[in-house]
Amino acid sequence: MPAPASRRLVLHLALVDCRPEISLEMPVTLNDWKREIGDTARLIDEVSHELSDHALTSSVEMEVMGTR
């Protein structure tokens, strides 16, 4: 029987308030979310920070731990 294909579950967030301390491989806890989302352990997979004329923002891509 072939091994099951791995699934990569990704969550994308755009943060209005920049969080420059956010970095790759940082573990994430999502508070005040539905239990199905908040109870899942995640790691930051991609992060970017952007400075515009109006704001400094962060964009974060997280994956469920153990799905790589």
Backbone atoms as SQL, in Angstrom:
CREATE TABLE atoms (id INTEGER PRIMARY KEY, chain TEXT, resi INTEGER, resn TEXT, atom TEXT, x REAL, y REAL, z REAL);
INSERT INTO atoms VALUES
  (1, 'A', 1, 'MET', 'N', 0.847, -1.170, 0.000),
  (2, 'A', 1, 'MET', 'CA', 0.000, 0.000, 0.000),
  (3, 'A', 1, 'MET', 'C', 0.896, 1.238, 0.000),
  (4, 'A', 2, 'PRO', 'N', 0.664, 2.222, -0.911),
  (5, 'A', 2, 'PRO', 'CA', 1.504, 3.419, -0.964),
  (6, 'A', 2, 'PRO', 'C', 1.305, 4.292, 0.270),
  (7, 'A', 3, 'ALA', 'N', 2.345, 5.044, 0.612),
  (8, 'A', 3, 'ALA', 'CA', 2.254, 5.970, 1.746),
  (9, 'A', 3, 'ALA', 'C', 1.294, 7.101, 1.401),
  (10, 'A', 4, 'PRO', 'N', 0.538, 7.585, 2.379),
  (11, 'A', 4, 'PRO', 'CA', -0.398, 8.678, 2.095),
  (12, 'A', 4, 'PRO', 'C', 0.359, 9.952, 1.710),
  (13, 'A', 5, 'ALA', 'N', -0.210, 10.697, 0.790),
  (14, 'A', 5, 'ALA', 'CA', 0.411, 11.959, 0.375),
  (15, 'A', 5, 'ALA', 'C', 0.342, 12.943, 1.532),
  (16, 'A', 6, 'SER', 'N', 1.422, 13.684, 1.762),
  (17, 'A', 6, 'SER', 'CA', 1.401, 14.659, 2.846),
  (18, 'A', 6, 'SER', 'C', 0.581, 15.869, 2.417),
  (19, 'A', 7, 'ARG', 'N', -0.143, 16.427, 3.365),
  (20, 'A', 7, 'ARG', 'CA', -0.943, 17.615, 3.110),
  (21, 'A', 7, 'ARG', 'C', -0.293, 18.787, 3.805),
  (22, 'A', 8, 'ARG', 'N', -0.159, 19.863, 3.112),
  (23, 'A', 8, 'ARG', 'CA', 0.391, 21.081, 3.700),
  (24, 'A', 8, 'ARG', 'C', -0.766, 22.033, 3.945),
  (25, 'A', 9, 'LEU', 'N', -1.057, 22.288, 5.200),
  (26, 'A', 9, 'LEU', 'CA', -2.152, 23.165, 5.576),
  (27, 'A', 9, 'LEU', 'C', -1.566, 24.522, 5.942),
  (28, 'A', 10, 'VAL', 'N', -1.945, 25.552, 5.198),
  (29, 'A', 10, 'VAL', 'CA', -1.334, 26.869, 5.349),
  (30, 'A', 10, 'VAL', 'C', -2.394, 27.893, 5.715),
  (31, 'A', 11, 'LEU', 'N', -2.025, 28.814, 6.597),
  (32, 'A', 11, 'LEU', 'CA', -2.884, 29.924, 6.983),
  (33, 'A', 11, 'LEU', 'C', -2.132, 31.215, 6.671),
  (34, 'A', 12, 'HIS', 'N', -2.772, 32.135, 5.963),
  (35, 'A', 12, 'HIS', 'CA', -2.170, 33.425, 5.610),
  (36, 'A', 12, 'HIS', 'C', -2.831, 34.512, 6.453),
  (37, 'A', 13, 'LEU', 'N', -2.030, 35.396, 7.042),
  (38, 'A', 13, 'LEU', 'CA', -2.558, 36.531, 7.800),
  (39, 'A', 13, 'LEU', 'C', -1.838, 37.802, 7.381),
  (40, 'A', 14, 'ALA', 'N', -2.588, 38.880, 7.269),
  (41, 'A', 14, 'ALA', 'CA', -2.003, 40.203, 7.061),
  (42, 'A', 14, 'ALA', 'C', -2.261, 40.986, 8.335),
  (43, 'A', 15, 'LEU', 'N', -1.209, 41.456, 8.975),
  (44, 'A', 15, 'LEU', 'CA', -1.310, 42.169, 10.237),
  (45, 'A', 15, 'LEU', 'C', -1.218, 43.666, 9.997),
  (46, 'A', 16, 'VAL', 'N', -2.197, 44.407, 10.484),
  (47, 'A', 16, 'VAL', 'CA', -2.206, 45.851, 10.313),
  (48, 'A', 16, 'VAL', 'C', -1.091, 46.486, 11.136),
  (49, 'A', 17, 'ASP', 'N', -0.890, 45.997, 12.341),
  (50, 'A', 17, 'ASP', 'CA', 0.197, 46.492, 13.186),
  (51, 'A', 17, 'ASP', 'C', 1.428, 45.634, 12.932),
  (52, 'A', 18, 'CYS', 'N', 2.495, 46.259, 12.487),
  (53, 'A', 18, 'CYS', 'CA', 3.716, 45.521, 12.181),
  (54, 'A', 18, 'CYS', 'C', 4.289, 44.879, 13.437),
  (55, 'A', 19, 'ARG', 'N', 4.780, 43.675, 13.282),
  (56, 'A', 19, 'ARG', 'CA', 5.418, 42.941, 14.375),
  (57, 'A', 19, 'ARG', 'C', 6.803, 42.523, 13.907),
  (58, 'A', 20, 'PRO', 'N', 7.795, 43.425, 13.971),
  (59, 'A', 20, 'PRO', 'CA', 9.123, 43.127, 13.431),
  (60, 'A', 20, 'PRO', 'C', 9.826, 41.973, 14.141),
  (61, 'A', 21, 'GLU', 'N', 9.368, 41.602, 15.326),
  (62, 'A', 21, 'GLU', 'CA', 9.999, 40.489, 16.045),
  (63, 'A', 21, 'GLU', 'C', 9.594, 39.124, 15.489),
  (64, 'A', 22, 'ILE', 'N', 8.609, 39.092, 14.604),
  (65, 'A', 22, 'ILE', 'CA', 8.169, 37.836, 14.004),
  (66, 'A', 22, 'ILE', 'C', 9.261, 37.333, 13.061),
  (67, 'A', 23, 'SER', 'N', 9.594, 36.051, 13.177),
  (68, 'A', 23, 'SER', 'CA', 10.630, 35.480, 12.311),
  (69, 'A', 23, 'SER', 'C', 10.258, 34.052, 11.902),
  (70, 'A', 24, 'LEU', 'N', 10.986, 33.515, 10.946),
  (71, 'A', 24, 'LEU', 'CA', 10.745, 32.159, 10.450),
  (72, 'A', 24, 'LEU', 'C', 10.901, 31.131, 11.559),
  (73, 'A', 25, 'GLU', 'N', 10.140, 30.056, 11.441),
  (74, 'A', 25, 'GLU', 'CA', 10.187, 28.918, 12.357),
  (75, 'A', 25, 'GLU', 'C', 9.713, 29.244, 13.772),
  (76, 'A', 26, 'MET', 'N', 9.152, 30.432, 13.976),
  (77, 'A', 26, 'MET', 'CA', 8.629, 30.804, 15.279),
  (78, 'A', 26, 'MET', 'C', 7.306, 30.068, 15.499),
  (79, 'A', 27, 'PRO', 'N', 7.117, 29.417, 16.663),
  (80, 'A', 27, 'PRO', 'CA', 5.835, 28.782, 16.938),
  (81, 'A', 27, 'PRO', 'C', 4.752, 29.839, 17.146),
  (82, 'A', 28, 'VAL', 'N', 3.527, 29.516, 16.751),
  (83, 'A', 28, 'VAL', 'CA', 2.422, 30.470, 16.807),
  (84, 'A', 28, 'VAL', 'C', 1.247, 29.868, 17.566),
  (85, 'A', 29, 'THR', 'N', 0.641, 30.690, 18.416),
  (86, 'A', 29, 'THR', 'CA', -0.613, 30.349, 19.085),
  (87, 'A', 29, 'THR', 'C', -1.641, 31.384, 18.668),
  (88, 'A', 30, 'LEU', 'N', -2.779, 30.952, 18.176),
  (89, 'A', 30, 'LEU', 'CA', -3.835, 31.863, 17.744),
  (90, 'A', 30, 'LEU', 'C', -4.906, 31.915, 18.834),
  (91, 'A', 31, 'ASN', 'N', -4.898, 32.990, 19.599),
  (92, 'A', 31, 'ASN', 'CA', -5.869, 33.163, 20.678),
  (93, 'A', 31, 'ASN', 'C', -7.159, 33.773, 20.153),
  (94, 'A', 32, 'ASP', 'N', -8.266, 33.453, 20.789),
  (95, 'A', 32, 'ASP', 'CA', -9.590, 33.996, 20.458),
  (96, 'A', 32, 'ASP', 'C', -10.063, 33.612, 19.057),
  (97, 'A', 33, 'TRP', 'N', -9.637, 32.460, 18.567),
  (98, 'A', 33, 'TRP', 'CA', -10.101, 31.901, 17.307),
  (99, 'A', 33, 'TRP', 'C', -10.973, 30.682, 17.621),
  (100, 'A', 34, 'LYS', 'N', -11.702, 30.205, 16.629),
  (101, 'A', 34, 'LYS', 'CA', -12.470, 28.976, 16.818),
  (102, 'A', 34, 'LYS', 'C', -11.528, 27.868, 17.283),
  (103, 'A', 35, 'ARG', 'N', -12.014, 26.979, 18.121),
  (104, 'A', 35, 'ARG', 'CA', -11.186, 25.913, 18.701),
  (105, 'A', 35, 'ARG', 'C', -10.445, 25.126, 17.629),
  (106, 'A', 36, 'GLU', 'N', -11.093, 24.815, 16.503),
  (107, 'A', 36, 'GLU', 'CA', -10.469, 24.017, 15.450),
  (108, 'A', 36, 'GLU', 'C', -9.226, 24.705, 14.885),
  (109, 'A', 37, 'ILE', 'N', -9.208, 26.022, 14.922),
  (110, 'A', 37, 'ILE', 'CA', -8.069, 26.780, 14.407),
  (111, 'A', 37, 'ILE', 'C', -7.069, 27.059, 15.526),
  (112, 'A', 38, 'GLY', 'N', -7.549, 27.555, 16.645),
  (113, 'A', 38, 'GLY', 'CA', -6.684, 27.964, 17.740),
  (114, 'A', 38, 'GLY', 'C', -5.951, 26.840, 18.435),
  (115, 'A', 39, 'ASP', 'N', -6.506, 25.635, 18.441),
  (116, 'A', 39, 'ASP', 'CA', -5.880, 24.508, 19.127),
  (117, 'A', 39, 'ASP', 'C', -4.812, 23.804, 18.283),
  (118, 'A', 40, 'THR', 'N', -4.556, 24.298, 17.090),
  (119, 'A', 40, 'THR', 'CA', -3.601, 23.664, 16.192),
  (120, 'A', 40, 'THR', 'C', -2.241, 24.347, 16.309),
  (121, 'A', 41, 'ALA', 'N', -1.196, 23.568, 16.568),
  (122, 'A', 41, 'ALA', 'CA', 0.164, 24.108, 16.670),
  (123, 'A', 41, 'ALA', 'C', 0.664, 24.485, 15.280),
  (124, 'A', 42, 'ARG', 'N', 1.210, 25.694, 15.140),
  (125, 'A', 42, 'ARG', 'CA', 1.673, 26.199, 13.844),
  (126, 'A', 42, 'ARG', 'C', 3.074, 26.778, 13.960),
  (127, 'A', 43, 'LEU', 'N', 3.757, 26.813, 12.819),
  (128, 'A', 43, 'LEU', 'CA', 5.066, 27.463, 12.703),
  (129, 'A', 43, 'LEU', 'C', 5.005, 28.476, 11.573),
  (130, 'A', 44, 'ILE', 'N', 5.728, 29.575, 11.729),
  (131, 'A', 44, 'ILE', 'CA', 5.793, 30.571, 10.663),
  (132, 'A', 44, 'ILE', 'C', 6.695, 30.035, 9.553),
  (133, 'A', 45, 'ASP', 'N', 6.146, 30.025, 8.347),
  (134, 'A', 45, 'ASP', 'CA', 6.841, 29.500, 7.177),
  (135, 'A', 45, 'ASP', 'C', 7.391, 30.634, 6.307),
  (136, 'A', 46, 'GLU', 'N', 6.652, 31.738, 6.219),
  (137, 'A', 46, 'GLU', 'CA', 7.084, 32.914, 5.463),
  (138, 'A', 46, 'GLU', 'C', 6.612, 34.149, 6.206),
  (139, 'A', 47, 'VAL', 'N', 7.428, 35.199, 6.184),
  (140, 'A', 47, 'VAL', 'CA', 7.044, 36.467, 6.805),
  (141, 'A', 47, 'VAL', 'C', 7.632, 37.607, 5.990),
  (142, 'A', 48, 'SER', 'N', 6.867, 38.676, 5.839),
  (143, 'A', 48, 'SER', 'CA', 7.383, 39.867, 5.166),
  (144, 'A', 48, 'SER', 'C', 6.856, 41.100, 5.887),
  (145, 'A', 49, 'HIS', 'N', 7.630, 42.158, 5.843),
  (146, 'A', 49, 'HIS', 'CA', 7.260, 43.424, 6.455),
  (147, 'A', 49, 'HIS', 'C', 7.305, 44.474, 5.355),
  (148, 'A', 50, 'GLU', 'N', 6.315, 45.357, 5.354),
  (149, 'A', 50, 'GLU', 'CA', 6.241, 46.356, 4.282),
  (150, 'A', 50, 'GLU', 'C', 5.985, 47.736, 4.867),
  (151, 'A', 51, 'LEU', 'N', 6.748, 48.696, 4.398),
  (152, 'A', 51, 'LEU', 'CA', 6.577, 50.089, 4.796),
  (153, 'A', 51, 'LEU', 'C', 5.989, 50.859, 3.622),
  (154, 'A', 52, 'SER', 'N', 4.818, 51.444, 3.836),
  (155, 'A', 52, 'SER', 'CA', 4.186, 52.263, 2.802),
  (156, 'A', 52, 'SER', 'C', 4.112, 53.702, 3.320),
  (157, 'A', 53, 'ASP', 'N', 3.483, 54.566, 2.559),
  (158, 'A', 53, 'ASP', 'CA', 3.310, 55.951, 2.999),
  (159, 'A', 53, 'ASP', 'C', 2.352, 56.055, 4.186),
  (160, 'A', 54, 'HIS', 'N', 1.560, 55.003, 4.410),
  (161, 'A', 54, 'HIS', 'CA', 0.511, 55.071, 5.427),
  (162, 'A', 54, 'HIS', 'C', 0.724, 54.149, 6.619),
  (163, 'A', 55, 'ALA', 'N', 1.501, 53.085, 6.465),
  (164, 'A', 55, 'ALA', 'CA', 1.605, 52.122, 7.564),
  (165, 'A', 55, 'ALA', 'C', 2.797, 51.195, 7.379),
  (166, 'A', 56, 'LEU', 'N', 3.153, 50.555, 8.466),
  (167, 'A', 56, 'LEU', 'CA', 4.132, 49.473, 8.468),
  (168, 'A', 56, 'LEU', 'C', 3.348, 48.208, 8.805),
  (169, 'A', 57, 'THR', 'N', 3.332, 47.223, 7.894),
  (170, 'A', 57, 'THR', 'CA', 2.521, 46.024, 8.079),
  (171, 'A', 57, 'THR', 'C', 3.376, 44.771, 7.975),
  (172, 'A', 58, 'SER', 'N', 2.836, 43.683, 8.502),
  (173, 'A', 58, 'SER', 'CA', 3.473, 42.365, 8.401),
  (174, 'A', 58, 'SER', 'C', 2.505, 41.400, 7.747),
  (175, 'A', 59, 'SER', 'N', 3.028, 40.516, 6.911),
  (176, 'A', 59, 'SER', 'CA', 2.257, 39.417, 6.339),
  (177, 'A', 59, 'SER', 'C', 2.920, 38.123, 6.776),
  (178, 'A', 60, 'VAL', 'N', 2.097, 37.187, 7.218),
  (179, 'A', 60, 'VAL', 'CA', 2.616, 35.943, 7.786),
  (180, 'A', 60, 'VAL', 'C', 1.938, 34.757, 7.128),
  (181, 'A', 61, 'GLU', 'N', 2.727, 33.737, 6.804),
  (182, 'A', 61, 'GLU', 'CA', 2.196, 32.467, 6.314),
  (183, 'A', 61, 'GLU', 'C', 2.639, 31.407, 7.312),
  (184, 'A', 62, 'MET', 'N', 1.669, 30.672, 7.829),
  (185, 'A', 62, 'MET', 'CA', 1.953, 29.647, 8.838),
  (186, 'A', 62, 'MET', 'C', 1.527, 28.290, 8.321),
  (187, 'A', 63, 'GLU', 'N', 2.191, 27.248, 8.798),
  (188, 'A', 63, 'GLU', 'CA', 1.772, 25.905, 8.456),
  (189, 'A', 63, 'GLU', 'C', 1.594, 25.109, 9.751),
  (190, 'A', 64, 'VAL', 'N', 0.764, 24.098, 9.653),
  (191, 'A', 64, 'VAL', 'CA', 0.536, 23.219, 10.793),
  (192, 'A', 64, 'VAL', 'C', 1.826, 22.476, 11.079),
  (193, 'A', 65, 'MET', 'N', 2.237, 22.438, 12.325),
  (194, 'A', 65, 'MET', 'CA', 3.488, 21.770, 12.691),
  (195, 'A', 65, 'MET', 'C', 3.422, 20.290, 12.315),
  (196, 'A', 66, 'GLY', 'N', 4.508, 19.800, 11.757),
  (197, 'A', 66, 'GLY', 'CA', 4.592, 18.397, 11.393),
  (198, 'A', 66, 'GLY', 'C', 4.039, 18.043, 10.037),
  (199, 'A', 67, 'THR', 'N', 3.731, 19.052, 9.173),
  (200, 'A', 67, 'THR', 'CA', 3.173, 18.747, 7.851),
  (201, 'A', 67, 'THR', 'C', 4.163, 18.974, 6.730),
  (202, 'A', 68, 'ARG', 'N', 5.407, 19.275, 7.022),
  (203, 'A', 68, 'ARG', 'CA', 6.394, 19.498, 5.962),
  (204, 'A', 68, 'ARG', 'C', 6.767, 18.213, 5.298);
